[in-house]
Amino acid sequence: MAEETKVEIPAKFEKMIAEIEKMSIVELAELVKVLENKFGVSAAAPVAVAVAAAPVEEKTSFNVELKEVGAQKIEVIKVVRDLTAKGLKESKDLVDAAAAGTAQLVKEGVKKEEADEIVKKFAAAGAKAEIK
C-alpha cells in the first residue's frame, strides 16, 4: 500500500475532510461529478481547461531572412534591390553578409502571401530565404 503523506489541514476544513474520509470510492466519484457539474469545472484536466480558455492568435505579420546566396550572387543582389529601397552598395553588403553565413533580414512585417512570393523570388535567383 502507498505510504501516507502528512498533510496540514486548515481548521476550517477539518470537519469537511472528516466527512470525505468516511465516503466510499463510489461516493467520492459521485461527489466529484456533482462538484464538476455545479461549478462547471473538470477535476481530470485543469491544464487543458486553462489552455482552451486562452485564445490562440494567428500570426499575421512575417519577416523574411536571406540565409544562403548560392552561385548567382548578382541575381540575388538584384532581388534585394527590387524588394527593398536599398541602393546597390547596401544590397551588395547585405548579400555579402548572408554569403558569409549570417542570416540577413530582407523584409519585415509582411503578409504571408507576400513573404511566400519573396522566398520564391530568392529561390529563382538561386538563393535560400526563410520566413520567420
Backbone as a printed PyTorch tensor [residue, N CA C, xyz], in Angstrom:
tensor([[[  0.8330,  -1.1840,   0.0000],
         [  0.0000,   0.0000,   0.0000],
         [  0.8800,   1.2510,   0.0000]],

        [[  0.4080,   2.3130,  -0.5880],
         [  1.1700,   3.5580,  -0.6930],
         [  1.3840,   4.1810,   0.6760]],

        [[  2.5100,   4.8250,   0.8270],
         [  2.8450,   5.4890,   2.0720],
         [  2.0080,   6.7620,   2.2010]],

        [[  1.4130,   6.9780,   3.3750],
         [  0.5890,   8.1590,   3.5970],
         [  1.4580,   9.3820,   3.8040]],

        [[  1.0710,  10.4750,   3.1640],
         [  1.7930,  11.7320,   3.3120],
         [  1.0490,  12.5730,   4.3280]],

        [[  1.7820,  13.1840,   5.2300],
         [  1.1800,  14.0340,   6.2490],
         [  0.8560,  15.3830,   5.6170]],

        [[ -0.4190,  15.7420,   5.6490],
         [ -0.8680,  16.9910,   5.0520],
         [ -1.4580,  17.8650,   6.1470]],

        [[ -1.0760,  19.1250,   6.1540],
         [ -1.5980,  20.0970,   7.1220],
         [ -2.9880,  20.5200,   6.6580]],

        [[ -4.0020,  20.2550,   7.4490],
         [ -5.3780,  20.6140,   7.0990],
         [ -5.7930,  21.8300,   7.9150]],

        [[ -6.1780,  22.9150,   7.2350],
         [ -6.6420,  24.0930,   7.9630],
         [ -7.8770,  23.7480,   8.8050]],

        [[ -8.0110,  24.3970,   9.9290],
         [ -9.1010,  24.1170,  10.8610],
         [-10.4750,  24.2510,  10.2070]],

        [[-10.6380,  25.2050,   9.2860],
         [-11.9510,  25.4190,   8.6720],
         [-12.3690,  24.2570,   7.7690]],

        [[-11.4150,  23.3770,   7.3730],
         [-11.7510,  22.2460,   6.5040],
         [-11.7490,  20.9130,   7.2380]],

        [[-11.4030,  20.8840,   8.5170],
         [-11.2820,  19.6230,   9.2500],
         [-12.5720,  18.8060,   9.2340]],

        [[-13.7080,  19.4490,   9.4770],
         [-14.9910,  18.7480,   9.5150],
         [-15.3210,  18.1650,   8.1380]],

        [[-15.0820,  18.9590,   7.0850],
         [-15.3740,  18.5180,   5.7260],
         [-14.4810,  17.3270,   5.3510]],

        [[-13.2120,  17.3830,   5.6850],
         [-12.2720,  16.3050,   5.3730],
         [-12.6660,  15.0410,   6.1350]],

        [[-13.0840,  15.1960,   7.3760],
         [-13.5130,  14.0360,   8.1650],
         [-14.7010,  13.3470,   7.4920]],

        [[-15.6400,  14.1040,   6.9490],
         [-16.7940,  13.5320,   6.2440],
         [-16.3480,  12.8190,   4.9560]],

        [[-15.4340,  13.4370,   4.2280],
         [-14.9530,  12.8500,   2.9760],
         [-14.2130,  11.5420,   3.2470]],

        [[-13.4600,  11.4860,   4.3280],
         [-12.7180,  10.2660,   4.6730],
         [-13.6470,   9.0910,   4.9350]],

        [[-14.8610,   9.3400,   5.3430],
         [-15.8250,   8.2850,   5.6320],
         [-16.4820,   7.7310,   4.3680]],

        [[-16.3510,   8.4290,   3.2370],
         [-17.0290,   8.0340,   1.9970],
         [-16.3260,   6.8630,   1.3120]],

        [[-17.1230,   6.0990,   0.5580],
         [-16.5590,   5.0230,  -0.2550],
         [-16.0480,   5.6140,  -1.5660]],

        [[-15.3380,   4.8170,  -2.3350],
         [-14.8150,   5.2660,  -3.6300],
         [-15.9620,   5.6730,  -4.5530]],

        [[-17.0330,   4.9290,  -4.5610],
         [-18.1860,   5.2290,  -5.4140],
         [-18.8000,   6.5780,  -5.0130]],

        [[-18.9250,   6.8040,  -3.7040],
         [-19.4720,   8.0730,  -3.2310],
         [-18.5420,   9.2430,  -3.5780]],

        [[-17.2410,   9.0300,  -3.4830],
         [-16.2750,  10.0740,  -3.8360],
         [-16.3710,  10.4230,  -5.3250]],

        [[-16.5010,   9.4010,  -6.1740],
         [-16.6250,   9.6270,  -7.6180],
         [-17.8910,  10.4240,  -7.9140]],

        [[-18.9710,  10.0880,  -7.2120],
         [-20.2400,  10.8030,  -7.3860],
         [-20.1020,  12.2650,  -6.9310]],

        [[-19.4070,  12.4730,  -5.8070],
         [-19.1830,  13.8290,  -5.2950],
         [-18.3910,  14.6610,  -6.2990]],

        [[-17.3690,  14.0570,  -6.8760],
         [-16.5620,  14.7670,  -7.8740],
         [-17.4410,  15.1850,  -9.0570]],

        [[-18.2810,  14.2810,  -9.5400],
         [-19.1790,  14.6000, -10.6640],
         [-20.1180,  15.7510, -10.3050]],

        [[-20.6760,  15.7200,  -9.1050],
         [-21.5880,  16.7810,  -8.6640],
         [-20.8570,  18.1160,  -8.6180]],

        [[-19.6370,  18.1260,  -8.0690],
         [-18.8560,  19.3600,  -7.9930],
         [-18.4930,  19.8800,  -9.3900]],

        [[-18.1370,  18.9670, -10.2910],
         [-17.8200,  19.3730, -11.6640],
         [-19.0220,  20.0370, -12.3270]],

        [[-20.1920,  19.4140, -12.1730],
         [-21.4060,  19.9680, -12.7880],
         [-21.8320,  21.2770, -12.1320]],

        [[-21.7540,  21.3300, -10.8180],
         [-22.1760,  22.5100, -10.0710],
         [-21.3460,  23.7400, -10.4360]],

        [[-20.0010,  23.5500, -10.5460],
         [-19.1160,  24.6900, -10.7460],
         [-18.5690,  24.7990, -12.1780]],

        [[-18.9780,  23.8690, -13.0440],
         [-18.5510,  23.9270, -14.4360],
         [-17.0590,  23.7410, -14.6230]],

        [[-16.4750,  22.8550, -13.8220],
         [-15.0400,  22.5780, -13.9240],
         [-14.8230,  21.0920, -14.1300]],

        [[-13.5790,  20.7250, -14.4300],
         [-13.2400,  19.3210, -14.5770],
         [-12.0470,  19.0140, -13.6900]],

        [[-12.1770,  18.0110, -12.8720],
         [-11.0800,  17.6130, -11.9980],
         [-10.0240,  16.8450, -12.7760]],

        [[-10.3710,  16.3250, -13.9510],
         [ -9.4610,  15.4860, -14.7200],
         [ -8.4180,  16.2710, -15.4910]],

        [[ -8.7570,  17.4300, -16.0400],
         [ -7.8120,  18.1270, -16.9090],
         [ -7.7950,  19.6350, -16.6800]],

        [[ -7.3350,  20.0860, -15.5130],
         [ -7.3190,  21.5270, -15.2880],
         [ -6.3790,  22.2630, -16.2450]],

        [[ -5.3060,  21.6240, -16.6940],
         [ -4.3730,  22.2650, -17.6210],
         [ -5.0450,  22.4670, -18.9750]],

        [[ -5.7720,  21.4600, -19.4420],
         [ -6.4500,  21.5590, -20.7310],
         [ -7.4960,  22.6700, -20.7070]],

        [[ -8.1770,  22.8310, -19.5900],
         [ -9.1720,  23.8890, -19.4890],
         [ -8.4980,  25.2440, -19.5750]],

        [[ -7.3710,  25.4060, -18.9140],
         [ -6.6600,  26.6770, -18.9400],
         [ -6.1390,  26.9860, -20.3370]],

        [[ -5.6510,  25.9950, -21.0270],
         [ -5.1420,  26.1930, -22.3710],
         [ -6.2760,  26.5210, -23.3280]],

        [[ -7.3880,  25.8310, -23.2020],
         [ -8.5180,  26.0620, -24.0920],
         [ -9.1100,  27.4520, -23.8820]],

        [[ -9.0060,  27.9820, -22.6820],
         [ -9.5830,  29.2850, -22.3900],
         [ -8.7850,  30.4260, -23.0150]],

        [[ -7.4930,  30.2020, -23.2370],
         [ -6.6510,  31.2530, -23.8210],
         [ -6.7770,  31.2270, -25.3380]],

        [[ -7.2070,  32.3200, -25.9480],
         [ -7.3420,  32.3300, -27.4010],
         [ -5.9690,  32.2880, -28.0730]],

        [[ -5.8670,  31.5100, -29.1260],
         [ -4.6260,  31.3950, -29.8730],
         [ -4.6700,  32.4030, -31.0080]],

        [[ -3.7160,  33.3110, -30.9870],
         [ -3.6680,  34.3380, -32.0150],
         [ -2.8530,  33.8250, -33.1890]],

        [[ -3.4190,  33.9700, -34.3750],
         [ -2.7230,  33.5460, -35.5700],
         [ -1.7800,  34.6510, -36.0090]],

        [[ -0.5940,  34.2630, -36.3890],
         [  0.4160,  35.2350, -36.8010],
         [  0.0090,  35.8310, -38.1470]],

        [[  0.0590,  37.1460, -38.2500],
         [ -0.3410,  37.8290, -39.4860],
         [  0.7960,  38.6300, -40.0950]],

        [[  1.8790,  38.7810, -39.3800],
         [  2.9990,  39.5790, -39.8500],
         [  4.2610,  38.7160, -39.8360]],

        [[  4.9730,  38.6810, -40.9660],
         [  6.1230,  37.8020, -41.0950],
         [  7.3580,  38.5770, -41.5360]],

        [[  8.5190,  38.0240, -41.2100],
         [  9.7920,  38.5770, -41.6360],
         [ 10.4430,  37.5780, -42.5880]],

        [[ 11.1910,  38.0730, -43.5580],
         [ 11.9000,  37.2100, -44.4910],
         [ 13.3910,  37.4470, -44.3220]],

        [[ 14.1320,  36.3500, -44.1100],
         [ 15.5790,  36.4100, -43.9410],
         [ 16.2630,  35.6970, -45.0920]],

        [[ 17.3330,  36.2870, -45.5690],
         [ 18.1670,  35.6610, -46.5830],
         [ 19.1790,  34.7830, -45.8580]],

        [[ 19.1450,  33.4790, -46.1210],
         [ 20.0090,  32.5280, -45.4160],
         [ 21.2670,  32.1780, -46.2120]],

        [[ 21.0820,  31.8280, -47.4890],
         [ 22.1980,  31.4300, -48.3450],
         [ 22.0700,  32.1350, -49.6790]],

        [[ 23.2030,  32.4900, -50.2670],
         [ 23.1900,  33.2620, -51.5010],
         [ 23.2060,  32.3730, -52.7370]],

        [[ 24.0140,  31.3480, -52.7560],
         [ 24.1090,  30.4950, -53.9320],
         [ 25.1180,  31.0360, -54.9310]],

        [[ 25.1070,  30.4960, -56.1440],
         [ 26.1100,  30.8240, -57.1580],
         [ 25.8030,  32.1140, -57.9100]],

        [[ 24.5550,  32.5350, -57.9540],
         [ 24.1630,  33.7040, -58.7450],
         [ 24.0470,  34.9500, -57.8600]],

        [[ 25.1690,  35.3770, -57.3300],
         [ 25.1970,  36.4840, -56.3810],
         [ 24.6110,  37.7750, -56.9690]],

        [[ 24.9080,  38.0610, -58.2210],
         [ 24.4090,  39.2890, -58.8490],
         [ 22.8880,  39.2680, -58.9480]],

        [[ 22.3210,  38.1130, -59.2780],
         [ 20.8540,  37.9800, -59.3570],
         [ 20.2170,  38.2070, -57.9890]],

        [[ 20.8680,  37.6960, -56.9490],
         [ 20.3580,  37.8600, -55.5850],
         [ 20.4090,  39.3380, -55.1840]],

        [[ 21.4810,  40.0270, -55.5610],
         [ 21.5870,  41.4660, -55.2700],
         [ 20.4480,  42.2150, -55.9570]],

        [[ 20.1230,  41.8370, -57.1940],
         [ 19.0160,  42.4720, -57.9220],
         [ 17.6860,  42.2520, -57.2040]],

        [[ 17.4720,  41.0430, -56.6920],
         [ 16.2310,  40.7520, -55.9630],
         [ 16.1520,  41.6170, -54.7040]],

        [[ 17.2660,  41.7340, -53.9770],
         [ 17.2890,  42.5510, -52.7600],
         [ 16.9690,  43.9990, -53.1040]],

        [[ 17.5620,  44.5180, -54.1730],
         [ 17.3050,  45.9100, -54.5860],
         [ 15.8410,  46.1030, -54.9550]],

        [[ 15.2500,  45.1080, -55.6590],
         [ 13.8470,  45.2110, -56.0600],
         [ 12.9120,  45.2030, -54.8540]],

        [[ 13.2590,  44.4220, -53.8380],
         [ 12.3790,  44.2530, -52.6800],
         [ 12.5070,  45.3750, -51.6540]],

        [[ 13.6710,  45.9790, -51.6180],
         [ 13.9160,  46.9990, -50.6020],
         [ 14.2120,  48.3310, -51.2880]],

        [[ 14.3270,  49.3510, -50.5320],
         [ 14.6700,  50.6750, -51.0660],
         [ 16.1780,  50.9070, -50.9730]],

        [[ 16.9340,  49.8260, -50.8240],
         [ 18.3850,  49.9450, -50.6560],
         [ 19.0640,  50.2130, -51.9990]],

        [[ 20.1670,  50.9040, -51.9180],
         [ 20.9810,  51.1480, -53.0970],
         [ 21.8300,  49.9280, -53.4120]],

        [[ 22.6440,  50.0410, -54.4570],
         [ 23.4690,  48.9240, -54.8990],
         [ 24.4590,  48.4900, -53.8250]],

        [[ 25.1440,  49.4440, -53.1820],
         [ 26.1400,  49.1010, -52.1720],
         [ 25.5030,  48.4250, -50.9580]],

        [[ 24.3820,  48.9770, -50.4820],
         [ 23.7100,  48.3810, -49.3210],
         [ 23.1970,  46.9790, -49.6420]],

        [[ 22.6750,  46.8100, -50.8390],
         [ 22.1760,  45.4930, -51.2520],
         [ 23.3180,  44.4950, -51.3410]],

        [[ 24.4580,  44.9280, -51.9130],
         [ 25.6250,  44.0550, -52.0300],
         [ 26.1450,  43.6870, -50.6430]],

        [[ 26.2100,  44.6600, -49.7400],
         [ 26.6770,  44.3850, -48.3730],
         [ 25.7850,  43.3660, -47.6750]],

        [[ 24.4770,  43.5010, -47.8540],
         [ 23.5320,  42.5690, -47.2450],
         [ 23.7530,  41.1670, -47.8020]],

        [[ 23.8930,  41.0460, -49.1130],
         [ 24.1080,  39.7410, -49.7530],
         [ 25.4580,  39.1640, -49.3390]],

        [[ 26.4940,  40.0020, -49.2540],
         [ 27.8070,  39.5220, -48.8120],
         [ 27.7480,  38.9720, -47.3880]],

        [[ 27.0170,  39.6450, -46.5200],
         [ 26.8800,  39.1720, -45.1280],
         [ 26.1580,  37.8270, -45.0910]],

        [[ 25.1280,  37.6760, -45.9270],
         [ 24.4080,  36.3980, -45.9910],
         [ 25.3220,  35.3040, -46.5510]],

        [[ 26.1310,  35.6660, -47.5430],
         [ 27.0600,  34.7000, -48.1370],
         [ 28.1080,  34.2530, -47.1090]],

        [[ 28.4290,  35.1330, -46.1630],
         [ 29.4070,  34.8100, -45.1230],
         [ 28.8100,  33.9380, -44.0130]],

        [[ 27.5110,  33.6470, -44.1140],
         [ 26.8800,  32.7540, -43.1360],
         [ 26.0110,  33.4280, -42.1090]],

        [[ 25.8350,  34.7310, -42.2010],
         [ 24.9890,  35.4490, -41.2530],
         [ 23.6500,  35.7510, -41.9290]],

        [[ 22.5760,  35.1760, -41.4100],
         [ 21.2510,  35.4180, -41.9860],
         [ 20.9330,  36.9080, -41.9080]],

        [[ 20.3610,  37.4350, -42.9850],
         [ 20.0730,  38.8630, -43.0680],
         [ 18.5860,  39.1070, -43.2460]],

        [[ 18.0340,  40.0090, -42.4520],
         [ 16.6350,  40.3930, -42.5650],
         [ 16.4720,  41.2470, -43.8190]],

        [[ 15.6320,  40.7810, -44.7450],
         [ 15.4250,  41.4880, -46.0010],
         [ 14.1470,  42.3110, -45.9330]],

        [[ 13.0960,  41.7120, -45.4060],
         [ 11.7950,  42.3800, -45.3620],
         [ 11.1310,  41.9840, -44.0560]],

        [[ 10.5020,  42.9480, -43.3810],
         [  9.8100,  42.6190, -42.1330],
         [  8.3940,  43.1610, -42.1310]],

        [[  7.5350,  42.4720, -41.3720],
         [  6.1500,  42.9130, -41.2070],
         [  5.3010,  42.7490, -42.4470]],

        [[  5.5640,  41.6950, -43.2490],
         [  4.7730,  41.4800, -44.4650],
         [  3.7620,  40.3620, -44.2490]],

        [[  2.7330,  40.3290, -45.0790],
         [  1.7180,  39.2740, -45.0020],
         [  2.3040,  37.9670, -45.5220]],

        [[  1.6620,  36.8800, -45.1520],
         [  2.1270,  35.5370, -45.5110],
         [  2.2830,  35.3890, -47.0250]],

        [[  1.3210,  35.8710, -47.7950],
         [  1.3660,  35.7280, -49.2530],
         [  2.5840,  36.4500, -49.8300]],

        [[  2.8210,  37.6630, -49.3530],
         [  3.9660,  38.4370, -49.8320],
         [  5.2740,  37.7640, -49.4300]],

        [[  5.3340,  37.2350, -48.2190],
         [  6.5350,  36.5410, -47.7580],
         [  6.8190,  35.3230, -48.6300]],

        [[  5.7700,  34.5810, -48.9870],
         [  5.9380,  33.4240, -49.8670],
         [  6.4810,  33.8380, -51.2290]],

        [[  5.9750,  34.9400, -51.7690],
         [  6.4450,  35.4450, -53.0670],
         [  7.9140,  35.8440, -53.0030]],

        [[  8.3100,  36.4740, -51.9090],
         [  9.7030,  36.8880, -51.7380],
         [ 10.6160,  35.6650, -51.7120]],

        [[ 10.2150,  34.6330, -50.9840],
         [ 11.0070,  33.4050, -50.9060],
         [ 11.1380,  32.7810, -52.2960]],

        [[ 10.0580,  32.8140, -53.0760],
         [ 10.0940,  32.2660, -54.4370],
         [ 11.0580,  33.0650, -55.3220]],

        [[ 11.0760,  34.3860, -55.1650],
         [ 11.9900,  35.2170, -55.9530],
         [ 13.4470,  34.8830, -55.6280]],

        [[ 13.7400,  34.6900, -54.3580],
         [ 15.0980,  34.3160, -53.9780],
         [ 15.4510,  32.9350, -54.5140]],

        [[ 14.5070,  32.0140, -54.4560],
         [ 14.7450,  30.6580, -54.9660],
         [ 15.0310,  30.7030, -56.4640]],

        [[ 14.3010,  31.5400, -57.1940],
         [ 14.5170,  31.6780, -58.6350],
         [ 15.9160,  32.2360, -58.9290]],

        [[ 16.4520,  33.0280, -58.0090],
         [ 17.7910,  33.5930, -58.1740],
         [ 18.8710,  32.6670, -57.6280]],

        [[ 18.4840,  31.5020, -57.1320],
         [ 19.4390,  30.5270, -56.6170],
         [ 19.7840,  30.6910, -55.1490]],

        [[ 19.0390,  31.5120, -54.4340],
         [ 19.3170,  31.7590, -53.0130],
         [ 18.2760,  31.0460, -52.1450]],

        [[ 18.5640,  30.9750, -50.8520],
         [ 17.6190,  30.4020, -49.8960],
         [ 17.2110,  31.4760, -48.9080]],

        [[ 15.8880,  31.6380, -48.7800],
         [ 15.3430,  32.5970, -47.8130],
         [ 14.3800,  31.8410, -46.9070]],

        [[ 14.1350,  32.4150, -45.7490],
         [ 13.2760,  31.7660, -44.7620],
         [ 12.2940,  32.7600, -44.1860]],

        [[ 11.0700,  32.2920, -43.9680],
         [ 10.0400,  33.1120, -43.3510],
         [ 10.0950,  32.8940, -41.8530]],

        [[ 10.1110,  33.9750, -41.1030],
         [ 10.1520,  33.8950, -39.6310],
         [  8.9110,  34.5430, -39.0760]]])
